[in-house]
Coordinates of C-alpha atoms in Angstrom, one line a residue:
X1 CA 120.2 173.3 107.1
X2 CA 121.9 174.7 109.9
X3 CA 119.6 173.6 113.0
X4 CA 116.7 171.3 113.7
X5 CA 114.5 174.0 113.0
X6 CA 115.3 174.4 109.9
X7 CA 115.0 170.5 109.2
X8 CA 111.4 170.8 110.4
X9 CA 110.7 174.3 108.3
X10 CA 111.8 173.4 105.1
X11 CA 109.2 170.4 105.1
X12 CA 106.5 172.5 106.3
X13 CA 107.7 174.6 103.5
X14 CA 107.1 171.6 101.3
X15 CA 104.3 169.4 102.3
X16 CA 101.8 172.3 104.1
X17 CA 98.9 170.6 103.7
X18 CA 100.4 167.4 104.5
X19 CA 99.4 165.4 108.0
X20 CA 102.3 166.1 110.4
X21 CA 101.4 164.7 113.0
X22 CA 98.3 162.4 113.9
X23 CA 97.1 162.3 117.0
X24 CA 94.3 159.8 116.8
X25 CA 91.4 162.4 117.5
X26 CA 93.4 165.2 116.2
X27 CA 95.6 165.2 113.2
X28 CA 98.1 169.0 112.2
X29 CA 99.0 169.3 109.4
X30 CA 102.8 170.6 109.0
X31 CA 101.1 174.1 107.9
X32 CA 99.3 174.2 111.0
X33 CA 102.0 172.3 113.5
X34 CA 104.1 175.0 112.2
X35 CA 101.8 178.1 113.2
X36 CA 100.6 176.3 116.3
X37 CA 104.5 176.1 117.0
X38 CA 105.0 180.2 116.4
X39 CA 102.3 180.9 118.7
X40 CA 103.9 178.9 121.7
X41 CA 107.1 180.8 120.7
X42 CA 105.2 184.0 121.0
X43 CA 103.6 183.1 123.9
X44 CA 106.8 182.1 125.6
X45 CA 108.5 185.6 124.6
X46 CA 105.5 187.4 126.0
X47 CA 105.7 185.4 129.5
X48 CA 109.5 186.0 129.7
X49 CA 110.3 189.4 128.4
X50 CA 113.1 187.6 126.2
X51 CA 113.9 184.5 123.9
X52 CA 114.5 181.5 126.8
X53 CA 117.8 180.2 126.9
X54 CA 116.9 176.9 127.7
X55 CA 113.1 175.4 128.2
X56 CA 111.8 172.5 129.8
X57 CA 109.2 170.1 128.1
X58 CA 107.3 168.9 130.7
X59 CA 104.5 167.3 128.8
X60 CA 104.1 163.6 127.0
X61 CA 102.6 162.5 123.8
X62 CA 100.4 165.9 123.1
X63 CA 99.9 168.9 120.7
X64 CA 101.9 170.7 123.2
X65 CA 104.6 168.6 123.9
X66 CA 105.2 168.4 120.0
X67 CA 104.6 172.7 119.5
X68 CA 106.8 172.8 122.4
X69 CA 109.9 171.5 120.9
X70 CA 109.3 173.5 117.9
X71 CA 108.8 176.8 119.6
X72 CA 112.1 176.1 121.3
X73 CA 114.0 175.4 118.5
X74 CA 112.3 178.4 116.5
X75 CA 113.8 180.7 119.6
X76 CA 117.2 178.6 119.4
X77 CA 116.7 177.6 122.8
X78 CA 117.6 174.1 124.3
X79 CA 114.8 171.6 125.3
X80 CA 114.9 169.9 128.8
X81 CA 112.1 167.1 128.6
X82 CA 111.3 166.1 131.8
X83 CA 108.7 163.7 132.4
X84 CA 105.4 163.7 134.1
X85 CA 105.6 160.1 135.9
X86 CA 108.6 161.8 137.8
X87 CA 108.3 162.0 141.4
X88 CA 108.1 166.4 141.6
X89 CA 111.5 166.1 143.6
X90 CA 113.3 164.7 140.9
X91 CA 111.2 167.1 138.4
X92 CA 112.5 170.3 140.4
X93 CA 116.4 168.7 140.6
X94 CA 116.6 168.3 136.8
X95 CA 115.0 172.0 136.6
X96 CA 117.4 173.2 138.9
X97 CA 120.3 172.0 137.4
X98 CA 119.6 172.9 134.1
X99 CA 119.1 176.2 135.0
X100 CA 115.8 176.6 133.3
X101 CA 114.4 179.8 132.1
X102 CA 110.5 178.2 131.7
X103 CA 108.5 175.3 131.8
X104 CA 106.2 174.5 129.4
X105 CA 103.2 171.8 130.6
X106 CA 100.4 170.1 129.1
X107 CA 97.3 168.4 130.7
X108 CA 99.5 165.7 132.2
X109 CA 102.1 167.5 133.8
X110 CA 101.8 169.9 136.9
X111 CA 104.6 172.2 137.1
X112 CA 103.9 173.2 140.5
X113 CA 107.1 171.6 141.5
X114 CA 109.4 173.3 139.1
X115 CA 110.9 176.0 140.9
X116 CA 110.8 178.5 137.6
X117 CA 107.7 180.2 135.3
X118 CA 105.2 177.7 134.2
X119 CA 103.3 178.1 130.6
X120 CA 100.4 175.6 130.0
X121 CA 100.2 174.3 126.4
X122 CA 96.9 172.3 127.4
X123 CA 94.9 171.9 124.6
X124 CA 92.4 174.5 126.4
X125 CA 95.5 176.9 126.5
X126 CA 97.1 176.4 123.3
X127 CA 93.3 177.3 121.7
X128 CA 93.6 180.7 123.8
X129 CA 97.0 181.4 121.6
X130 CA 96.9 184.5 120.3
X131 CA 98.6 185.0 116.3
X132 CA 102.6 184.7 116.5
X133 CA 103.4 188.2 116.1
X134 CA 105.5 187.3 112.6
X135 CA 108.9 188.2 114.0
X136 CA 111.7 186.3 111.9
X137 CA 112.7 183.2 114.1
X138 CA 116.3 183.1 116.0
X139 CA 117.0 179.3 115.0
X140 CA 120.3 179.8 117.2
X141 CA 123.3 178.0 115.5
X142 CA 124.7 174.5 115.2
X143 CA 127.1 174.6 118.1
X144 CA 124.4 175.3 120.6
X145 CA 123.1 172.7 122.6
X146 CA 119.7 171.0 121.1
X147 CA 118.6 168.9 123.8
X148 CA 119.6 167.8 127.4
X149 CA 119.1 164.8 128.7
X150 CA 118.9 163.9 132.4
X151 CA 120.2 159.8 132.6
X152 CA 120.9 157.9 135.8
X153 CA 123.8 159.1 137.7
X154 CA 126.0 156.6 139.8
X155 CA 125.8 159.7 142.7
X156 CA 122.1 159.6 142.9
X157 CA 122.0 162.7 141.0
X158 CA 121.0 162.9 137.2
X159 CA 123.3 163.3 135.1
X160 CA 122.9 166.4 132.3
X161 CA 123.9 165.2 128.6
X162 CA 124.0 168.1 126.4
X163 CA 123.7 167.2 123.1
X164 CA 124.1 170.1 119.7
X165 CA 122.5 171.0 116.9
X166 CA 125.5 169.8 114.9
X167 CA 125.1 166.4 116.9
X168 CA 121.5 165.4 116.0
X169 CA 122.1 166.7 112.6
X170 CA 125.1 164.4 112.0
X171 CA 122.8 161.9 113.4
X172 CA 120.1 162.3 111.2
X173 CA 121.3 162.2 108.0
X174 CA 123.6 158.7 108.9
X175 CA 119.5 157.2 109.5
X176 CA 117.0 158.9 107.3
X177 CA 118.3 157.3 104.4
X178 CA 118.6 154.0 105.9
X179 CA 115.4 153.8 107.5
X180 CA 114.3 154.7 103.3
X181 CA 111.8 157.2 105.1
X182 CA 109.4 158.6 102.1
X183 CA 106.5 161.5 102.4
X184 CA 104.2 158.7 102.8
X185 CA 105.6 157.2 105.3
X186 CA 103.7 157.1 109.1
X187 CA 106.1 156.1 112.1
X188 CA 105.4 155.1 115.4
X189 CA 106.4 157.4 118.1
X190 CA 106.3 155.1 121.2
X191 CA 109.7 156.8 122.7
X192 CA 108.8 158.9 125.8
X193 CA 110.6 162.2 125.4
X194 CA 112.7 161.9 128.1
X195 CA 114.4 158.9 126.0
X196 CA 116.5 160.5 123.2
X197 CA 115.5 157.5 120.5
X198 CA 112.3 160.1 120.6
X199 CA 114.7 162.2 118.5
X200 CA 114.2 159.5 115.5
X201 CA 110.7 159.4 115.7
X202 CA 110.1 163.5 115.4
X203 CA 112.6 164.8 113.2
X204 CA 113.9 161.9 111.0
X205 CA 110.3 161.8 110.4
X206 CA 109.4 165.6 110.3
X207 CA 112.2 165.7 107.7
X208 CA 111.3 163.6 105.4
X209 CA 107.7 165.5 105.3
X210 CA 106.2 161.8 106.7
X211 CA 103.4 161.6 109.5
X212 CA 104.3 160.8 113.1
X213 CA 101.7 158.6 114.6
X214 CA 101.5 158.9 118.2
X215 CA 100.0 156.0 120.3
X216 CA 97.1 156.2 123.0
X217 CA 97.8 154.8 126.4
X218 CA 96.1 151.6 125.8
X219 CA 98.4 150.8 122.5
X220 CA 101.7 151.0 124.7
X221 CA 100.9 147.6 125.5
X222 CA 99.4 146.5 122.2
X223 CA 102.1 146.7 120.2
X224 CA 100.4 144.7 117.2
X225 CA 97.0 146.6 117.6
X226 CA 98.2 149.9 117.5
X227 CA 100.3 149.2 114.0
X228 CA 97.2 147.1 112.2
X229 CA 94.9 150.1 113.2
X230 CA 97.2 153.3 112.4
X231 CA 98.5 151.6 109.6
X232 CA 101.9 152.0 110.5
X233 CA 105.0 152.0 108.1
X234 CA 108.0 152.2 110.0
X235 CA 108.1 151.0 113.6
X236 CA 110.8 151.9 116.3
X237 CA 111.5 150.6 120.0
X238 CA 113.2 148.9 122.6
X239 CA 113.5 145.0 122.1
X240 CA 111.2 144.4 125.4
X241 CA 108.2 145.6 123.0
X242 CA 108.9 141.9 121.4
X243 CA 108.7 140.4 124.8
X244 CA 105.4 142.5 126.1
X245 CA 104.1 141.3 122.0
X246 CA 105.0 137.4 122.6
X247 CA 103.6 137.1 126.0
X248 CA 100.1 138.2 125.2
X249 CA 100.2 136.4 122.2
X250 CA 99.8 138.9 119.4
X251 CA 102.9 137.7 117.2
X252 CA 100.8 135.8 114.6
X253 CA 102.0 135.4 111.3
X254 CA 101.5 138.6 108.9
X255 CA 99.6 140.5 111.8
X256 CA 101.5 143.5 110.8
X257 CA 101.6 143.7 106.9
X258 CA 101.8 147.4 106.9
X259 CA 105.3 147.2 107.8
X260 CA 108.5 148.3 105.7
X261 CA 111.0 148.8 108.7
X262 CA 111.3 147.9 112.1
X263 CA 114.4 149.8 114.4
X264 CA 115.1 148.2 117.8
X265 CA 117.1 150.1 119.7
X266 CA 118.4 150.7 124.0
X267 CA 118.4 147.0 124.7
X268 CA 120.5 144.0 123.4
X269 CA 117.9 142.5 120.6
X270 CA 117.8 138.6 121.1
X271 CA 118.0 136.8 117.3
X272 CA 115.0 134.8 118.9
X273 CA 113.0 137.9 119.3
X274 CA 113.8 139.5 115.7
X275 CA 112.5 135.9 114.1
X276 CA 109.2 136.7 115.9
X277 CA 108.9 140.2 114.7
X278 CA 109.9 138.8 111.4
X279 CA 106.9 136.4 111.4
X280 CA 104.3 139.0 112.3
X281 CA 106.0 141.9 110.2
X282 CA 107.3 140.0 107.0
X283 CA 107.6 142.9 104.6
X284 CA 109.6 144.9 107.2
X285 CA 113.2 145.1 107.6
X286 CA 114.7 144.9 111.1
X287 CA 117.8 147.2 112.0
X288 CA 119.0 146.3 115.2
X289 CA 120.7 150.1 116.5
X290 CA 122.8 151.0 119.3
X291 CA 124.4 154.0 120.6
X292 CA 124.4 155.8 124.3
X293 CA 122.6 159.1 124.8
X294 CA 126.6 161.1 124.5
X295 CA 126.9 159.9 120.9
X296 CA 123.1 161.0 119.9
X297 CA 120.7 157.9 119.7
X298 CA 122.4 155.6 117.7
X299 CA 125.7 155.4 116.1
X300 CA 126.0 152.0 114.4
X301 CA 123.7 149.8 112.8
X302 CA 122.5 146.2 111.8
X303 CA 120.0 145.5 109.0
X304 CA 118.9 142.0 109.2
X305 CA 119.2 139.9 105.8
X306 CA 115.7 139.5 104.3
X307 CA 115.6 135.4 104.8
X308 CA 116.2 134.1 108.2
X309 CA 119.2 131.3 106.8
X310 CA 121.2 133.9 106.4
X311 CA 121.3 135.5 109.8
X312 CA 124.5 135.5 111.4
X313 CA 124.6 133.5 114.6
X314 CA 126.4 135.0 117.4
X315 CA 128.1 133.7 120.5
X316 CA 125.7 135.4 122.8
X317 CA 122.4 134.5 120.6
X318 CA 121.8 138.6 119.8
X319 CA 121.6 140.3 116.9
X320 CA 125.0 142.7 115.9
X321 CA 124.7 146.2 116.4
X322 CA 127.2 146.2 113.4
X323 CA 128.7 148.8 112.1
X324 CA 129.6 152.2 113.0
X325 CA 128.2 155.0 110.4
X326 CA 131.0 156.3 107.9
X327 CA 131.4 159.6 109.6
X328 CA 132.0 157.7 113.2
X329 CA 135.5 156.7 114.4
X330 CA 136.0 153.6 117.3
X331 CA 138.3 151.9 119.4
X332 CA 138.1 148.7 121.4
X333 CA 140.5 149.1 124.1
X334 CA 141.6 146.9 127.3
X335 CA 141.7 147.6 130.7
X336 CA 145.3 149.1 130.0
X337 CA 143.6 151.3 126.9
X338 CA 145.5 149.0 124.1
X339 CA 143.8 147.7 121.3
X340 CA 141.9 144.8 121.7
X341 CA 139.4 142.8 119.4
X342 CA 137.4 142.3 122.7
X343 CA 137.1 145.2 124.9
X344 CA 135.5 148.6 125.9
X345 CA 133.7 150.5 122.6
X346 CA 135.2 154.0 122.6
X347 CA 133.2 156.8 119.8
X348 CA 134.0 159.7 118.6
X349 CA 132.7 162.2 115.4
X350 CA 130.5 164.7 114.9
X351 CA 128.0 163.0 117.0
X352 CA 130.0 162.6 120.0
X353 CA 128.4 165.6 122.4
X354 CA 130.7 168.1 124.2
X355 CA 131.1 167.2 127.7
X356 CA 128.9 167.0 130.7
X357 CA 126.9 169.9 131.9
X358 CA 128.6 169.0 135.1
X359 CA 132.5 169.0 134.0
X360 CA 132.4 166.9 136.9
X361 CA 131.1 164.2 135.4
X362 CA 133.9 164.1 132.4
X363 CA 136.4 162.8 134.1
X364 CA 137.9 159.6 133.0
X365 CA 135.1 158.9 131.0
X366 CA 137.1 160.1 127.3
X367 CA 140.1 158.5 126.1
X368 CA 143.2 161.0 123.9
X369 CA 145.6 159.6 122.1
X370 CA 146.7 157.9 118.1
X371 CA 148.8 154.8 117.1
X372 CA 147.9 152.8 119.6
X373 CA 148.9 155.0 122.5
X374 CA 146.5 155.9 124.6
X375 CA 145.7 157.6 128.1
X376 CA 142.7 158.6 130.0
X377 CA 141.6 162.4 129.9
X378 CA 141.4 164.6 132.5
X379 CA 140.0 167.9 132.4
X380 CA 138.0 169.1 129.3
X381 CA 137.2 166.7 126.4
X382 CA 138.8 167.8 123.2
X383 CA 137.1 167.1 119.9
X384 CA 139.4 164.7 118.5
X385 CA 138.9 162.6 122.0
X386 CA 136.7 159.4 122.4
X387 CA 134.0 158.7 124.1
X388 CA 134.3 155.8 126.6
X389 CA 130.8 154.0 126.6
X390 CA 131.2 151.5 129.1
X391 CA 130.0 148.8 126.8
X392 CA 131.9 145.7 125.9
X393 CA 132.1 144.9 122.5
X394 CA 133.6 142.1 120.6
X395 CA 134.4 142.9 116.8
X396 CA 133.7 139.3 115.7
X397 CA 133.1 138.3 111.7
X398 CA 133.1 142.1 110.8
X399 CA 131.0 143.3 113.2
X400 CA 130.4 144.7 116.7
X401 CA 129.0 142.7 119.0
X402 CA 127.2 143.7 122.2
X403 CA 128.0 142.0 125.3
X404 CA 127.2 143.5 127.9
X405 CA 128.0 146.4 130.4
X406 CA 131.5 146.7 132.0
X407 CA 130.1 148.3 135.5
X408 CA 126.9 148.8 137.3
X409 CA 124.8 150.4 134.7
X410 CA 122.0 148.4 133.3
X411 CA 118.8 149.1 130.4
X412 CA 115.8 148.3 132.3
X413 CA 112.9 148.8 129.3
X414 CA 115.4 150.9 127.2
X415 CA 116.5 153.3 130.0
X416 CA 119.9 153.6 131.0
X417 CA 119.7 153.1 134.9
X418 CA 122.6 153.5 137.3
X419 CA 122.6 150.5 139.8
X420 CA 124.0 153.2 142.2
X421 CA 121.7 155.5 142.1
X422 CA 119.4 153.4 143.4
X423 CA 121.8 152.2 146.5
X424 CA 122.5 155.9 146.9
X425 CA 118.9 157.0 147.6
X426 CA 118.1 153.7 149.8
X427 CA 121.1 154.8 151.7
X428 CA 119.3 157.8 152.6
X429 CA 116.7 156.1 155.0
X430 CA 118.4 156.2 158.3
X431 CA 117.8 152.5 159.0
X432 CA 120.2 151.4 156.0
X433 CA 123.2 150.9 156.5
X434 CA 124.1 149.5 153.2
X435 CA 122.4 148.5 150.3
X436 CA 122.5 146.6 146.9
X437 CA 120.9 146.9 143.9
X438 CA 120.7 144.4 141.2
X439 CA 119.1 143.5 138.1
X440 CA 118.1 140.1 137.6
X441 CA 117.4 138.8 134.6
X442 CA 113.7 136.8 133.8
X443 CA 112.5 134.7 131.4
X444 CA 110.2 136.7 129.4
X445 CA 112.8 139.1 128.5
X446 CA 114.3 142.5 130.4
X447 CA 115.3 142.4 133.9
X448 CA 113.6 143.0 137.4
X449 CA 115.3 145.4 139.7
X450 CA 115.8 144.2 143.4
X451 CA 117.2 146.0 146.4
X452 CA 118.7 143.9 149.2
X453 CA 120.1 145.8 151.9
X454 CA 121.1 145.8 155.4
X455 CA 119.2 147.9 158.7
X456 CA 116.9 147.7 161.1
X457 CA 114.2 149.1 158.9
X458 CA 110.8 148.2 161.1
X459 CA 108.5 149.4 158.0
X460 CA 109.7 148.5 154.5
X461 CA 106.7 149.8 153.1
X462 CA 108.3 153.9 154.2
X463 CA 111.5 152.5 152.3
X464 CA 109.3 151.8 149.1
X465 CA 108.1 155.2 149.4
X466 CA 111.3 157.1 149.9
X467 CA 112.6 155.1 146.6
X468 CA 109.4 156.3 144.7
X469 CA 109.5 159.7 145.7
X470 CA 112.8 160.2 144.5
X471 CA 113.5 158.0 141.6
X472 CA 111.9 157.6 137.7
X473 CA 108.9 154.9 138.1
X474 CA 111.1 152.0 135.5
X475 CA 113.9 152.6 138.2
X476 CA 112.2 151.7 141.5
X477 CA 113.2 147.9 143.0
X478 CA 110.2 145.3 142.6
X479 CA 110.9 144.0 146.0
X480 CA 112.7 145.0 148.8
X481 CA 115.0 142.4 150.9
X482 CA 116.7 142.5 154.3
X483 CA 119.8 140.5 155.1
X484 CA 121.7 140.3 158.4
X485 CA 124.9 140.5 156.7
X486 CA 124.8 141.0 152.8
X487 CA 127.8 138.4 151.7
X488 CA 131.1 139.1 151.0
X489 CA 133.7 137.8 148.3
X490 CA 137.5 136.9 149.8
X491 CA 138.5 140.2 149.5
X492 CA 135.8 142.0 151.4
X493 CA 133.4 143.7 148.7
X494 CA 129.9 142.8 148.4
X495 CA 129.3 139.5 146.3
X496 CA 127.0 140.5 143.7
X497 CA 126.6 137.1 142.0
X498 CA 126.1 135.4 145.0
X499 CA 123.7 137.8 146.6
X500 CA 121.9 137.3 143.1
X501 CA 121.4 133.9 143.7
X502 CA 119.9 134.3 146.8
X503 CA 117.4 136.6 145.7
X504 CA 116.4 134.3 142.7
X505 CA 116.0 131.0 145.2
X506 CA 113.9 133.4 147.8
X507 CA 111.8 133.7 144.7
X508 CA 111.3 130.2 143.9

């Protein structure tokens, strides 16, 4: 199998008549999903003259949005998924810099702010398909880009992660087999598409010739519900799912008895939080997975013991995200880039991606070098480089543990959100002269983004607004806060921790 097409074709080759994909009221079967996917590829020729080159998604958790990834892939075109709770002016920045040939939206999203063609695949639309006109598929090749992914960028501009075929390919056969996904298996797909862990939940899944169960709005926040009622076999999601679970009180003991494997994933896992799962889930496995969105989802790995009294107990009270998978090469390295047992995780393999779509944006972030000796790249990543994640990482009892972020960037319900992206955008109201973000941390679990900042701002309200109309919904500050003079450390730059502090006593 050569791309992600071809994954998903020689299931539907397999299991026709078996349930691909079950929408609550609507359920494809992989037969069906895979004509429904060669009509929108049709369709998308027709409109354009031409295979695209690459296509944006702009659709969520519909018969659409699923045929839309498939027609894509089936043209060997890349996917952009954008997101429908985007403010249009981030929408049309991501299709702008992506250079996008089409968009394709469902019901939810309107593309009248994309600044290219717009294809509906409403589910009034995609019954107005004509027959796919039974020209042999261009499935591209494995070097081509799959996906791009648009994360947080410390400029206040997104930041474009290609990612190949050869990539999510790597990736997916280091996890189908862990995850022990069978034909009969039905998996949550709670992921929005814009978050890459989405990538598990479709093709691991489509693979394997298993159902992917995809949740109403009301079971994003009923965790427990949704899995009882859909009778779901393997679970995925960030750790806050736990948290959301706890607080209304759903975590009973064998609630979820359908359960054979749980993956948390974008968020440190608290032990605390996996012994709850455990309790409601306990024929389910937990994995606890990690991996940025440049080395394709995940890239190591954690599987909890089956009995609680042998859980390893860590210095920071999280589970490990383990161990890397065999194909996958790492480094810890110091501030100086020498080997460390406590340090900065660097990655590279086959699913390390290329390089930025802004070259730009490589620079310092990969590591060259062998036998200790190492020095920052500059220029172009080469293959044999690493990949410097920002994460630090202690390598304690045999495996990697997560400690936390070495700058700015923080996972605010999975999502990978710059801190200065935030301060970049607030800086754009002419009444700011300066401004802070932060991410406190609260007791139920996750954090709460603030924004303290400095001005004469006479309406915060219009300050709120600019924030919304710019940035992704999970990235825009709770609460606003003015200071005369945002405090300093001896040296002059802004005192983070302190300025923390004063936020959390404003809120007691």
């Amino acid at each position: 199998m050569n791309t992600l097409y071809d994954w998903f074709a020689e299931s539907a080759a397999r299991h026709r008549d078996r349930i691909a994909l079950d929408l609550g009221a609507n359920q494809l079967r992989y037969g069906d999903l895979d004509d429904l996917a060669g009509r929108v590829a049709a369709a998308v020729v027709h409109r354009l003259g031409q295979p695209p080159r690459r296509l944006g998604l702009l659709a969520a958790r519909s018969a659409g949005a699923y045929a839309g990834y498939l027609a894509a892939y089936r043209l060997g075109a890349t996917v952009v998924p954008l997101s429908p709770a985007y403010p249009p002016a981030r929408t049309a920045a991501i299709a702008t810099a992506a250079e996008l040939d089409l968009v394709l939206a469902d019901a939810g999203g309107s593309g009248g702010a994309v600044p290219v063609p717009v294809l509906p695949v409403d589910d009034r639309a995609l019954a107005a398909l004509p027959p796919g006109d039974g020209r042999p598929a261009d499935h591209g090749d494995a070097a081509r880009p799959a996906y791009i992914m648009f994360t947080s960028g410390s400029t206040g501009t997104p930041k474009g992660v290609p990612v190949t075929q050869a990539n999510v390919l790597a990736f997916l056969r280091a996890v189908t087999g862990r995850a022990e996904l069978t034909s009969d298996a039905r998996v949550s797909q709670m992921f929005d598409l814009t978050f890459d862990p989405s990538i598990f939940d479709l093709f691991a899944t489509w693979g394997a010739g298993a159902t992917v169960v995809v949740p109403q709005p009301a079971d994003l926040m009923a965790a427990v519900r949704f899995v009882r009622q859909r009778e779901i076999t393997h679970w995925s999601s960030v750790p806050s799912a736990v948290a959301i679970a706890r607080r209304l009180r759903q975590l009973g003991p064998d609630r979820m008895p359908t359960l054979r494997w749980s993956m948390f994933c974008g968020e440190p896992l608290s032990v605390d939080a996996a012994a709850a799962w455990q309790t409601a889930a306990p024929n389910s496995v937990i994995e606890n997975m990690y991996g940025p969105t440049e080395l394709t989802v995940t890239c190591t790995g954690y599987r909890l013991p089956a009995s609680p009294a042998d859980w390893p107990v860590t210095t920071n009270g999280t589970v490990p995200i383990g161990e890397p998978y065999p194909a996958v090469d790492w480094l810890l390295l110091d501030e100086d880039l020498r080997p460390t047992a406590e340090g900065e995780l660097c990655v590279r393999g086959p699913q390390r991606f290329p390089g930025y779509l802004d070259p730009a944006d490589d620079s310092d972030r990969f590591v060259t070098g062998a036998a200790g000796r190492y020095r920052l790249r500059h220029g172009t990543p080469s293959g044999s480089d690493w990949y410097r994640t920002g994460d630090r990482v202690r390598h304690e009892n045999g495996r990697l543990i997560h400690l936390g972020r070495l700058d700015h960037q923080v996972k605010v319900s999975g999502y990978r959100v710059e801190l200065g992206e935030i301060e970049a955008v607030a800086r754009r109201h002419p009444e700011v002269a300066e401004a802070v973000a932060l991410a406190l941390a609260v007791p139920a679990g996750g954090v709460d983004l603030r924004l303290a900042y400095e001005g004469p701002v006479a309406d915060e309200e219009k300050l709120l607004a600019l924030l919304r109309s710019t940035l992704a919904p999970f990235m825009v500050p709770r609460r606003v806060t003015r200071f005369e003079a945002l405090p300093l450390t001896a040296n002059g730059k802004i005192d983070r921790i302190l300025l923390g502090e004063v936020l959390r006593s404003g809120d007691r």
